[in-house]
Amino acid sequence: TLLVISPNPSEGKSTVATNLAAAYAQQGRNTLLVDCDLRKPTVHKLYHLDNNKGFSGILMNGLTKQSFLDNSQQIGRNLKILTSGRISDECPDLITDQAPVIVPKFKQIADRVIFDSPPVLFSETFSLAKEVDGVIVIVKPGSTKLKSLKRLLEQMNWIGANVIGILFNQVSEKRHGYYYDHYYSSYNTYYGKKYNNYYTDGKEQTT
């Protein structure tokens, strides 16, 4: 199980999550993509799917074989998608409450489960991050601030989440090496041996 997160909105996490799910499915693996962003859902738009049913229905009624069949949509041979479904104010709190139970159940349904998360601004993201096998952090060069990334990695480390890497989205080929060096120390501080600072002269940096 993988959770795709980003420090802030509009950094491309949903696009990365859908592409990752499609790649697993093309490899012949039984794959499930779940849109857990019940504040500003996107997956149904990317796949042009009906969003009247989905993850919210499972949160409201419980995850059973029948509720999964009723709320999921099949895309191709190996990919099933749970769009967000109809959202209400209580849905995000339901994720926080049910994550310890529902994530293990999803593991039994598919070989690979990809969760498209809300931005790390919201509490349900942390509940999911603690339960999944790995977390992928999406960074948008030129937009994501190093301070935001630092805060995210600190929080993930504090709750014991397994951040397996940082993915640069919309990277200029010419500046690939610069971005790698720019962010590598940030990741290594919490998930490696090397420690580097995130600031220069006390000023907040952007990519």
mmCIF file of C-alpha atoms in Angstrom, residues 79-168:
data_model
loop_
_atom_site.group_PDB
_atom_site.id
_atom_site.type_symbol
_atom_site.label_atom_id
_atom_site.label_comp_id
_atom_site.label_asym_id
_atom_site.label_seq_id
_atom_site.Cartn_x
_atom_site.Cartn_y
_atom_site.Cartn_z
ATOM 1 C CA LEU A 79 -7.359 -1.487 -12.390
ATOM 2 C CA LYS A 80 -10.219 -0.693 -10.040
ATOM 3 C CA ILE A 81 -10.902 2.836 -8.851
ATOM 4 C CA LEU A 82 -12.698 4.165 -5.821
ATOM 5 C CA THR A 83 -13.408 7.796 -6.583
ATOM 6 C CA SER A 84 -14.201 10.008 -3.611
ATOM 7 C CA GLY A 85 -17.941 9.604 -3.993
ATOM 8 C CA ARG A 86 -20.344 12.140 -2.599
ATOM 9 C CA ILE A 87 -18.622 14.140 0.101
ATOM 10 C CA SER A 88 -19.908 15.646 3.326
ATOM 11 C CA ASP A 89 -18.342 17.491 6.242
ATOM 12 C CA GLU A 90 -18.104 14.310 8.307
ATOM 13 C CA CYS A 91 -16.247 12.236 5.706
ATOM 14 C CA PRO A 92 -12.690 13.414 6.537
ATOM 15 C CA ASP A 93 -13.254 12.550 10.210
ATOM 16 C CA LEU A 94 -14.412 9.089 9.170
ATOM 17 C CA ILE A 95 -11.069 8.509 7.442
ATOM 18 C CA THR A 96 -9.245 9.444 10.648
ATOM 19 C CA ASP A 97 -11.393 7.060 12.689
ATOM 20 C CA GLN A 98 -11.388 4.130 10.266
ATOM 21 C CA ALA A 99 -7.873 4.177 8.765
ATOM 22 C CA PRO A 100 -6.443 1.521 11.145
ATOM 23 C CA VAL A 101 -9.178 -0.899 10.089
ATOM 24 C CA ILE A 102 -9.871 -0.028 6.489
ATOM 25 C CA VAL A 103 -6.293 0.083 5.153
ATOM 26 C CA PRO A 104 -5.540 -3.557 6.116
ATOM 27 C CA LYS A 105 -8.824 -4.608 4.506
ATOM 28 C CA PHE A 106 -7.861 -2.904 1.248
ATOM 29 C CA LYS A 107 -4.616 -4.907 1.273
ATOM 30 C CA GLN A 108 -6.695 -8.066 0.962
ATOM 31 C CA ILE A 109 -8.507 -6.762 -2.119
ATOM 32 C CA ALA A 110 -5.621 -5.910 -4.467
ATOM 33 C CA ASP A 111 -1.936 -6.603 -5.046
ATOM 34 C CA ARG A 112 -1.190 -2.886 -5.103
ATOM 35 C CA VAL A 113 -3.263 -0.191 -3.382
ATOM 36 C CA ILE A 114 -2.543 3.478 -4.138
ATOM 37 C CA PHE A 115 -4.143 6.136 -1.941
ATOM 38 C CA ASP A 116 -4.398 9.675 -3.310
ATOM 39 C CA SER A 117 -4.291 11.701 -0.126
ATOM 40 C CA PRO A 118 -5.379 15.191 0.829
ATOM 41 C CA PRO A 119 -2.482 17.616 1.248
ATOM 42 C CA VAL A 120 -0.611 17.151 4.511
ATOM 43 C CA LEU A 121 -2.461 20.173 5.920
ATOM 44 C CA PHE A 122 -5.254 17.864 7.089
ATOM 45 C CA SER A 123 -5.372 15.339 9.945
ATOM 46 C CA GLU A 124 -6.698 12.402 7.921
ATOM 47 C CA THR A 125 -3.459 12.373 5.930
ATOM 48 C CA PHE A 126 -1.502 11.469 9.078
ATOM 49 C CA SER A 127 -3.946 8.695 9.978
ATOM 50 C CA LEU A 128 -3.454 7.114 6.555
ATOM 51 C CA ALA A 129 0.327 7.636 6.579
ATOM 52 C CA LYS A 130 0.672 5.614 9.784
ATOM 53 C CA GLU A 131 -1.127 2.615 8.283
ATOM 54 C CA VAL A 132 0.285 2.254 4.762
ATOM 55 C CA ASP A 133 3.477 0.427 3.798
ATOM 56 C CA GLY A 134 5.065 3.480 2.190
ATOM 57 C CA VAL A 135 4.596 7.210 1.614
ATOM 58 C CA ILE A 136 5.654 9.060 -1.535
ATOM 59 C CA VAL A 137 6.050 12.839 -1.229
ATOM 60 C CA ILE A 138 5.347 14.941 -4.323
ATOM 61 C CA VAL A 139 7.339 18.136 -4.774
ATOM 62 C CA LYS A 140 6.670 20.715 -7.488
ATOM 63 C CA PRO A 141 9.915 22.568 -8.257
ATOM 64 C CA GLY A 142 9.475 26.321 -8.329
ATOM 65 C CA SER A 143 6.384 26.055 -6.130
ATOM 66 C CA THR A 144 7.057 23.854 -3.101
ATOM 67 C CA LYS A 145 8.914 25.707 -0.377
ATOM 68 C CA LEU A 146 11.727 23.981 1.462
ATOM 69 C CA LYS A 147 10.151 25.040 4.744
ATOM 70 C CA SER A 148 6.961 23.198 3.802
ATOM 71 C CA LEU A 149 8.881 20.069 2.838
ATOM 72 C CA LYS A 150 10.888 20.180 6.057
ATOM 73 C CA ARG A 151 7.714 20.458 8.115
ATOM 74 C CA LEU A 152 6.125 17.548 6.264
ATOM 75 C CA LEU A 153 9.141 15.274 6.751
ATOM 76 C CA GLU A 154 9.349 16.193 10.416
ATOM 77 C CA GLN A 155 5.702 15.272 10.879
ATOM 78 C CA MET A 156 6.026 12.002 8.979
ATOM 79 C CA ASN A 157 9.086 11.064 10.994
ATOM 80 C CA TRP A 158 7.346 11.940 14.252
ATOM 81 C CA ILE A 159 4.390 9.613 13.587
ATOM 82 C CA GLY A 160 6.645 6.824 12.322
ATOM 83 C CA ALA A 161 5.479 6.914 8.701
ATOM 84 C CA ASN A 162 7.677 5.155 6.148
ATOM 85 C CA VAL A 163 8.574 7.834 3.596
ATOM 86 C CA ILE A 164 10.167 5.866 0.762
ATOM 87 C CA GLY A 165 11.069 8.842 -1.405
ATOM 88 C CA ILE A 166 10.429 12.256 -2.858
ATOM 89 C CA LEU A 167 9.220 12.601 -6.436
ATOM 90 C CA PHE A 168 9.838 15.801 -8.384
#
